[in-house]
Short mmCIF file of C-alpha atoms in Angstrom, two decimals:
data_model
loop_
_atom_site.label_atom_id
_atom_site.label_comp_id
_atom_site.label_asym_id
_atom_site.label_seq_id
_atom_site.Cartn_x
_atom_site.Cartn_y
_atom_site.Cartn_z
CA UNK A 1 78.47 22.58 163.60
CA UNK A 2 82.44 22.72 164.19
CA UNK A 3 83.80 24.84 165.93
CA UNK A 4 85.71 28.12 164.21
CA UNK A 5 88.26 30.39 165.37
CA UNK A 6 87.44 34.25 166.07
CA UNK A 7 90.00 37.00 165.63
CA UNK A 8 92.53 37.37 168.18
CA UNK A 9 94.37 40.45 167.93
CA UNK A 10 96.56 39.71 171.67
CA UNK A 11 100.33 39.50 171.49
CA UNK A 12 102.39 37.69 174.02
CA UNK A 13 104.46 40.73 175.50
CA UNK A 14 105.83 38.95 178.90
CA UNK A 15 106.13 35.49 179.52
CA UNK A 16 107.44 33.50 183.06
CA UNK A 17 107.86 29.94 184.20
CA UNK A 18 108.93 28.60 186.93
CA UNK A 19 110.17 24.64 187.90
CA UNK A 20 110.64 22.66 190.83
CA UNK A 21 113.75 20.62 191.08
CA UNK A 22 114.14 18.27 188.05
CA UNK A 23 114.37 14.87 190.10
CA UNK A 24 114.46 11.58 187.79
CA UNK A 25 111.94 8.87 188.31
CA UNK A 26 114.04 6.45 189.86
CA UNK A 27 114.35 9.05 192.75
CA UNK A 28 110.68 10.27 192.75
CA UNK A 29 109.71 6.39 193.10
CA UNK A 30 111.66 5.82 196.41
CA UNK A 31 109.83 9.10 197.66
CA UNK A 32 106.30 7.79 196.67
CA UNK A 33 107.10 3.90 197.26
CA UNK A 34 104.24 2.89 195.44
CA UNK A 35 102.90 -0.84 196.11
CA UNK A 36 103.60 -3.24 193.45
CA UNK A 37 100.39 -5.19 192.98
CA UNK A 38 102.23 -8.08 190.93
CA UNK A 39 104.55 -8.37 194.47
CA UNK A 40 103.33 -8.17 197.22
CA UNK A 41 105.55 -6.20 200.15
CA UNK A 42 107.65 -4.45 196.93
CA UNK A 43 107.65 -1.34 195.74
CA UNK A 44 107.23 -0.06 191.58
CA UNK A 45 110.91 1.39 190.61
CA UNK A 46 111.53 4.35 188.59
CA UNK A 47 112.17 2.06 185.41
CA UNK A 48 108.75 0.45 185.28
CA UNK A 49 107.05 3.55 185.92
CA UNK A 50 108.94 5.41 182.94
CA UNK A 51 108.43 2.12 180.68
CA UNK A 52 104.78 2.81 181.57
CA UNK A 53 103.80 6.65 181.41
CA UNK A 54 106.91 7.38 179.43
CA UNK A 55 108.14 10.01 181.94
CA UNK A 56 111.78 10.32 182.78
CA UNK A 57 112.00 12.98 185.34
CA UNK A 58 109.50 15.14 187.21
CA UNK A 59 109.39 18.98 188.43
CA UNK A 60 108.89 18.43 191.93
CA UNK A 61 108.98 21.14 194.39
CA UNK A 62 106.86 21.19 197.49
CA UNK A 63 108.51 23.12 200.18
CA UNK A 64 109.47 25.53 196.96
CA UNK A 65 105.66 26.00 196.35
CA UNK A 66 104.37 25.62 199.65
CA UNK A 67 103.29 29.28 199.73
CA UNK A 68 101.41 31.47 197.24
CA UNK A 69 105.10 33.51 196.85
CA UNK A 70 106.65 31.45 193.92
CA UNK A 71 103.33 31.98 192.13
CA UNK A 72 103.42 35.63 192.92
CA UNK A 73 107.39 35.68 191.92
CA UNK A 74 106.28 34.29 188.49
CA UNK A 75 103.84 36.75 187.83
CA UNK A 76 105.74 39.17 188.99
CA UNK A 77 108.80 38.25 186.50
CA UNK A 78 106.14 38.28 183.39
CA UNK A 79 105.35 41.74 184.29
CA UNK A 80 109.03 42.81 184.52
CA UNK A 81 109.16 40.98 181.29
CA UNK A 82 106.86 43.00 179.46
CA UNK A 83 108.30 46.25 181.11
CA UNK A 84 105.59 46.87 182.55
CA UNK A 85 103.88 47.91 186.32
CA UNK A 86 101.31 45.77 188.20
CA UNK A 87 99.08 49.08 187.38
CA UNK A 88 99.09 48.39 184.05
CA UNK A 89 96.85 45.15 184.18
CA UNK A 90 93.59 45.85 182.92
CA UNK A 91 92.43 41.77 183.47
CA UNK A 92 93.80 38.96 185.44
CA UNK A 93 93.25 35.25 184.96
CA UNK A 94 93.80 32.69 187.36
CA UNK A 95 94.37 29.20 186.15
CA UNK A 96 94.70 26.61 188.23
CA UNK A 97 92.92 23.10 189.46
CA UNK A 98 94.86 22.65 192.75
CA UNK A 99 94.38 26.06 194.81
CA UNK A 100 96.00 27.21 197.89
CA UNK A 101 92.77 27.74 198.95
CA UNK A 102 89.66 25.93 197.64
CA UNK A 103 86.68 28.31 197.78
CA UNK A 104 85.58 31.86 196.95
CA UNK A 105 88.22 32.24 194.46
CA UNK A 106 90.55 33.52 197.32
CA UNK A 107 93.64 32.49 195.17
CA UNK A 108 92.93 35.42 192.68
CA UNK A 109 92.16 37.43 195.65
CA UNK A 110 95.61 36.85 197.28
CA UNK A 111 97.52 37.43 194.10
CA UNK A 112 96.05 40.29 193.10
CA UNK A 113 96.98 41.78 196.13
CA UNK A 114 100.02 40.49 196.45
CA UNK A 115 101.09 41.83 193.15
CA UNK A 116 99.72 45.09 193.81
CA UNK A 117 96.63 45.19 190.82
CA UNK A 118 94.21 47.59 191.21
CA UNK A 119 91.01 47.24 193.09
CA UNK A 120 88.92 48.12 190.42
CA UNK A 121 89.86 45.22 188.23
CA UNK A 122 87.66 42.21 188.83
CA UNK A 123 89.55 38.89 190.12
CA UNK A 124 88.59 35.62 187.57
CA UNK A 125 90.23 32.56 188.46
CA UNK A 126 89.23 29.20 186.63
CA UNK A 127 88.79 25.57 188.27
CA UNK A 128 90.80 24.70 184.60
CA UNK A 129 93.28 21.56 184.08
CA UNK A 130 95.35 20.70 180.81
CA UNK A 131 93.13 23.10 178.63
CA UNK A 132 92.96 26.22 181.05
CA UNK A 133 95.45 28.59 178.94
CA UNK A 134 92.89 28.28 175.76
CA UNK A 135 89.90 28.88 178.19
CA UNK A 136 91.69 32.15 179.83
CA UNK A 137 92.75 33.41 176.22
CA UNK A 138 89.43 32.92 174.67
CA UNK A 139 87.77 35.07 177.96
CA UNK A 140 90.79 37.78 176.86
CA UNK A 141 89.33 37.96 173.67
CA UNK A 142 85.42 38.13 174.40
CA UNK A 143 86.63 40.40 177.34
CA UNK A 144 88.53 42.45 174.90
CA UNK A 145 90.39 43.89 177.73
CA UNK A 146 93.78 46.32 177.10
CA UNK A 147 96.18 44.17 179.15
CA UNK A 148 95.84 40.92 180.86
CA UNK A 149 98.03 38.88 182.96
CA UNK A 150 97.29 35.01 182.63
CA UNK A 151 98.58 33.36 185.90
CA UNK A 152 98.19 29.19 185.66
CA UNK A 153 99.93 26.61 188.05
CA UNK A 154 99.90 23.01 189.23
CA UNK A 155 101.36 21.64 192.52
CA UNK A 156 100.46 18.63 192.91
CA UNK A 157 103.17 17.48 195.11
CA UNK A 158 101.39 19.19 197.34
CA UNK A 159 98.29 17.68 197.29
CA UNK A 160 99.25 13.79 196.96
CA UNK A 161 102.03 13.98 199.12
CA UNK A 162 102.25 14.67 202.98
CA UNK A 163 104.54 17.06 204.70
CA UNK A 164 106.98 14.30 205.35
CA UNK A 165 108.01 13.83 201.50
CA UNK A 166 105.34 10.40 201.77
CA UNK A 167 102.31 9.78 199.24
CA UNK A 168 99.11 10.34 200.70
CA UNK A 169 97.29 6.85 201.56
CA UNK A 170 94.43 8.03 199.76
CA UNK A 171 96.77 7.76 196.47
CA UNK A 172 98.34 4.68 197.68
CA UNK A 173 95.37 2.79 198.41
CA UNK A 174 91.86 3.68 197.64
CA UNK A 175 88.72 1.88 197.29
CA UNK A 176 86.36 4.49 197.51
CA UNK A 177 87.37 6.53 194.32
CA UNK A 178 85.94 4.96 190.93
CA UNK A 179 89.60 5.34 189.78
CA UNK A 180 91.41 4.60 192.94
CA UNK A 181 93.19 1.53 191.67
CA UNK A 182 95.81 3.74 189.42
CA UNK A 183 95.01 6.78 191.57
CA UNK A 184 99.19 6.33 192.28
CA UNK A 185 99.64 7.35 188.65
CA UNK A 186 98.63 10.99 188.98
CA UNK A 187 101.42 12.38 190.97
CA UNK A 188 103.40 9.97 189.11
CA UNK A 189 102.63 12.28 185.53
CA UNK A 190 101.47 14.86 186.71
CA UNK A 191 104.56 17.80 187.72
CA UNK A 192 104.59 21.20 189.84
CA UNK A 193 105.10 24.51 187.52
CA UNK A 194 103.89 28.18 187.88
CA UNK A 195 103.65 30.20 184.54
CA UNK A 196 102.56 33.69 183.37
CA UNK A 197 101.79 35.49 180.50
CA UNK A 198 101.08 39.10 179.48
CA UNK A 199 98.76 39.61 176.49
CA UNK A 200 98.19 42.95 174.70
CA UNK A 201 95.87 44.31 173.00
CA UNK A 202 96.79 45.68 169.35
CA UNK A 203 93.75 45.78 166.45
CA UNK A 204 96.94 45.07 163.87
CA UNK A 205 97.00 42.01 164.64
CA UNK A 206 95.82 38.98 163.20
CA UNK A 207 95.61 36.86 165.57
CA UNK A 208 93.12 33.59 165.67
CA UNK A 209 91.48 31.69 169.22
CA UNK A 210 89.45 28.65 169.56
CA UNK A 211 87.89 27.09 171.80
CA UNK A 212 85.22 24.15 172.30
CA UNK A 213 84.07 22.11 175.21
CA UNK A 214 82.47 19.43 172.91
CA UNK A 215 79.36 18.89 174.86
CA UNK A 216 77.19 19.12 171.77
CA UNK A 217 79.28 17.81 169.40
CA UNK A 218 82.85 15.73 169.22
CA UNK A 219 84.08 16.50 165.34
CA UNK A 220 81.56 14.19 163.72
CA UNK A 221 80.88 12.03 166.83
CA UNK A 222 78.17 12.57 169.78
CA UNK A 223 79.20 15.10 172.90
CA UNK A 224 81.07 14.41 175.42
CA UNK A 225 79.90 14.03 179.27
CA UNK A 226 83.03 12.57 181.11
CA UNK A 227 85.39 15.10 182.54
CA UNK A 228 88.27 12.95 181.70
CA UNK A 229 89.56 13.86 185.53
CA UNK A 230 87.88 12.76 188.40
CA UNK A 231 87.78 14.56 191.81
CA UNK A 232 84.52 13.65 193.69
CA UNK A 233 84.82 14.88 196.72
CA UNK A 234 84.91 18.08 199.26
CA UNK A 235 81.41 19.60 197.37
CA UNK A 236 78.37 19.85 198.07
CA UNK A 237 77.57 16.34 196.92
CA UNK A 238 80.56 15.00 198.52
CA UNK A 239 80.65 17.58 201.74
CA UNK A 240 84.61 17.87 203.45
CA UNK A 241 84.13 15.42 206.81
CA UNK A 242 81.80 13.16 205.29
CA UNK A 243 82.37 9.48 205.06
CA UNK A 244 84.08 8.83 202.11
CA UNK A 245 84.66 12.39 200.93
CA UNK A 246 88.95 12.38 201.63
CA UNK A 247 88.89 9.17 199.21
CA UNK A 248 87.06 11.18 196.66
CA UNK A 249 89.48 14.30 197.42
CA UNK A 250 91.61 12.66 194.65
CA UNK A 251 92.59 13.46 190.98
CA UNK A 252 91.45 10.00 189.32
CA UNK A 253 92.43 9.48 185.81
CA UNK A 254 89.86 7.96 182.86
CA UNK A 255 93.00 7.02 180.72
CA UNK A 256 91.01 5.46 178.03
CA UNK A 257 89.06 8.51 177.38
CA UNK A 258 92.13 10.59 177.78
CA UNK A 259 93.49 9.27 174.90
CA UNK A 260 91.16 9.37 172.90
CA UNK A 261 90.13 12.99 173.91
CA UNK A 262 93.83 14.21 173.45
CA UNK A 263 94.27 12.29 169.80
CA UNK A 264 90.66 13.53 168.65
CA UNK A 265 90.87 16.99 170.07
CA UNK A 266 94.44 17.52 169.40
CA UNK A 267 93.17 17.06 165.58
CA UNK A 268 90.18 19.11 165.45
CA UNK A 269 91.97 21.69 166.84
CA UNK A 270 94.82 21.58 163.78
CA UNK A 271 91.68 21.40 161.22
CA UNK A 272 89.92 24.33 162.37
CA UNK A 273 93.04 26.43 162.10
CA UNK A 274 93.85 25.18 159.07
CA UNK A 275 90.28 25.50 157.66
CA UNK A 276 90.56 29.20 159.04
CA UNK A 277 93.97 29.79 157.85
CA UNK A 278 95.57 27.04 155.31
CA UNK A 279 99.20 26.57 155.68
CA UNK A 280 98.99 27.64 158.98
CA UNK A 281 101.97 25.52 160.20
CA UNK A 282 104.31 27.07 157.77
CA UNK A 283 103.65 31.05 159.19
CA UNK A 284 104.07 29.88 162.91
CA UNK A 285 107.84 29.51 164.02
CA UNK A 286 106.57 26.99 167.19
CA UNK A 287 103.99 25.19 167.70
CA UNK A 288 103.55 24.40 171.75
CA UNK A 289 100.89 21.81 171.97
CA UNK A 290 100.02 20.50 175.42
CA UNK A 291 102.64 18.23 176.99
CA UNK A 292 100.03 14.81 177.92
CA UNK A 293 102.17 12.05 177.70
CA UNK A 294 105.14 11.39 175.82
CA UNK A 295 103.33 9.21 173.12
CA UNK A 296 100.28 11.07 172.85
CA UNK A 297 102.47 14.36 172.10
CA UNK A 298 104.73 11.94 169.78
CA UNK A 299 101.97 10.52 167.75
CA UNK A 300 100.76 14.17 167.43
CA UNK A 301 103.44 15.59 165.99
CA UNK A 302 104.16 12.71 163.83
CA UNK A 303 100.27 13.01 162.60
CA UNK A 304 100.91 16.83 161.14
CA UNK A 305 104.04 16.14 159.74
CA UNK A 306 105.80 18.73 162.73
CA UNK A 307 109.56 18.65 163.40
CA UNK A 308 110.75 17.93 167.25
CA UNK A 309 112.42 22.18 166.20
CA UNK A 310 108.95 23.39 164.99
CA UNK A 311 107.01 21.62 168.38
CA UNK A 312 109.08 21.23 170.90
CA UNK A 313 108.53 18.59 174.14
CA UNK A 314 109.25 18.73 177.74
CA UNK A 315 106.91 15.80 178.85
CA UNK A 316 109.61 12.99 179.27
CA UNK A 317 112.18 15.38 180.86
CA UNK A 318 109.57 17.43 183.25
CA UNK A 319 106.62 15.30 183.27
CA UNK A 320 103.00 16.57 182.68
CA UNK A 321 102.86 20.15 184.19
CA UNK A 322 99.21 20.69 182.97
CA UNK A 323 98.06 24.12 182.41
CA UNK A 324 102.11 25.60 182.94
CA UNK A 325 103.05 23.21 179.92
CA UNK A 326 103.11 24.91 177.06
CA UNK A 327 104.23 28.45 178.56
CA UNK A 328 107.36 26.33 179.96
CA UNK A 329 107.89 25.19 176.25
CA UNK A 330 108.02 29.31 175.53
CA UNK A 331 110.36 30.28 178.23
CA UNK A 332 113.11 27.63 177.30
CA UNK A 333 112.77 29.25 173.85
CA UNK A 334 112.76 32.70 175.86
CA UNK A 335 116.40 31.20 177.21
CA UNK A 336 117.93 29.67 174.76
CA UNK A 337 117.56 32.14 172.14
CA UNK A 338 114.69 29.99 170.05
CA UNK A 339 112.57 33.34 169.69
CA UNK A 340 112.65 36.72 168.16
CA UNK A 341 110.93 39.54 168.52
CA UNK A 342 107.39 39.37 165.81
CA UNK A 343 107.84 35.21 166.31
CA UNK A 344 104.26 34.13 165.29
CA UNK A 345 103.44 30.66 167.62
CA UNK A 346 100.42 28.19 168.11
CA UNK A 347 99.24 27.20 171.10
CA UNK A 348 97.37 24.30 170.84
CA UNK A 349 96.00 22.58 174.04
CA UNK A 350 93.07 19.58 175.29
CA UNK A 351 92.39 19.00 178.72
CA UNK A 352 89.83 17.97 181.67
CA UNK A 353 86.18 18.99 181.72
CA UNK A 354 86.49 18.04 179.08
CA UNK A 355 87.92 21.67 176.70
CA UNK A 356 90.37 22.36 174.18
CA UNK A 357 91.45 25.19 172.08
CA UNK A 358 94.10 26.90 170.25
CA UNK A 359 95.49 30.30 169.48
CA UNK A 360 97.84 31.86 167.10
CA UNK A 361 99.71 35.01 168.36
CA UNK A 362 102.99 37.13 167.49
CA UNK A 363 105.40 37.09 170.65
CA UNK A 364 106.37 40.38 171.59
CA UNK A 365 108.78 40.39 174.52
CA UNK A 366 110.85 43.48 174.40
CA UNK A 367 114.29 41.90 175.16
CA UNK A 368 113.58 39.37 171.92
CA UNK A 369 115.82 40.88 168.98
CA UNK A 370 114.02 40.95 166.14
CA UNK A 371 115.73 38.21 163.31
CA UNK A 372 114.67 38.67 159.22
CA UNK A 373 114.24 35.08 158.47
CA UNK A 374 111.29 34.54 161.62
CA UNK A 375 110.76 38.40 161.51
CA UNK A 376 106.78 38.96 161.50
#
């Protein structure tokens, strides 16, 4: 049975993001100096790899995320956004697949304290990639929960490269991981970002969230079993110190699947909305669909008939900055005056584990003026 959308009656009241340094690929190449298979004892340039994944430049950033404070300094900026005090939080999400720290959900721990959140209010962080702001917003709703702050990041240049600004051998060469041929590619697409959102609770609204992990069902196809992402190791299957376990300590991409995940679920996630809500894409202003790849968000937009104004891209520019993506697509609207106050927008996102989901909600940021032709 498909999936449906449930009510969602959440606006978006705050909204942060915050970038690394916008390098281009030609300088993000010399850093990683990636073998070149077809040449021995060369290096890939920044051309091939863009002719390849598509990307143009990265957000790259690791002595500017090398702490838990940026994170925090996000968060804290989506609160000021929505005017409102770290008291105020009755929920807080964590979203992120590359932690500070990678056990007992200490990351939550150490924001919510940082930020000052009340003891009382229970700390949820999720393991999420690519998909992770539709899994947090579909927990808001079930939760039901006054006033939530969603917190997601991705550093990855932390993680794949080494303190000296090299790529970490494991990335370079690995024969251990069942992807470690093209495990190069990862940090290669993949892009540092911290986001946050504030989502309130009003019963006026008519709001809609879906979500699906398609382990039963794939639209009209079998469910899915393959994560899509690969990281083996550092578990209990794969224990840290164990031969074998740093080489599994990777983020190994099943591209084929990937595709076809982002194309199929990228599409089931437009039909349930419109099934739920026909002529959905004409009472949205934006429509911020997960930033993958440059042609898989091209093809995408060209499928549902979408403008480049109506769903906007940062893939090529910034490169893939998983869960952040979309909420970075909503603060360069925040900046450049793309938004106004009772804006309704889609979010519409696919990602490792494999999950997807969508959500439509009004954006409510108090410094938005209000403008009658997007007016809600």
């Amino acid at each position: 049975m498909p999936t449906a959308p449930s009510p969602f009656p959440y606006a978006v009241t705050g909204a942060h993001t915050t970038l690394g340094s916008v390098i281009t690929m030609d300088a993000w190449a010399k850093l990683a100096q990636v073998p070149d298979r077809r040449e021995p004892g060369s290096v890939l340039d920044g051309s091939f790899i863009t002719r390849l994944l598509g990307i143009e430049g990265k957000s790259w950033g690791p002595d500017q995320f090398a702490t838990p404070e940026t994170v925090a300094e996000t968060a804290r900026a989506a609160l000021a956004c929505a005017r409102l005090d770290a008291r105020d939080i009755t929920a807080v999400i964590v979203v992120t697949c590359n932690p500070y720290q990678t056990l007992l959900d200490q990351d939550a721990f150490t924001f919510m304290r940082m930020l000052g959140i009340r003891d009382h209010v229970p700390p949820l962080q999720l393991g999420a990639g690519c998909a992770g702001l539709a899994r947090a917003a579909a927990l808001v709703a079930q939760l039901a929960t006054e006033r939530a702050l969603v917190i997601a990041y991705s550093v990855p240049s932390r993680i794949t490269f080494d303190e000296d600004g090299v790529m970490l051998p494991a990335y370079r060469d690995n024969t251990v991981h069942p992807y470690g041929k093209n495990l190069w590619a990862t940090p290669a697409l993949f892009s540092d970002a911290a986001a946050a959102m504030v989502l309130e609770r009003d019963e006026d609204i008519d709001g809609l969230v879906l979500y699906s992990r398609d382990s039963q069902s794939f639209g009209n196809e079998p469910g899915l079993d393959d994560p899509l992402i690969h990281f083996l190791g550092g578990g209990t299957e794969h224990p840290g110190g164990a031969p074998g376990s740093a080489e599994l300590s990777c983020f190994g991409m099943n591209a084929p699947e990937i595709g076809r995940y982002y194309s199929g679920g990228m599409t089931l996630n437009h039909q349930a909305l419109e099934a739920a809500r026909p002529g959905y894409l004409d009472q949205v202003h934006r429509v911020y669909t997960h930033q993958a790849n440059p042609r898989l968000v091209e093809e995408f937009i060209q499928h549902t008939g979408l403008t480049a104004e109506q769903a906007p891209s940062n893939v090529r520019q910034l490169g893939n900055t998983v869960s952040p993506s979309t909420l970075a697509l909503l603060h360069a609207d925040q900046e450049n005056g793309g938004l106004a106050y009772g804006d309704r927008v889609c979010f519409s996102v696919v990602g490792s584990g494999p999950e997807r989901g969508a959500f439509i909600t009004p954006i409510r940021i108090p410094a938005l003026r209000p403008l009658a032709s997007h007016a809600e």
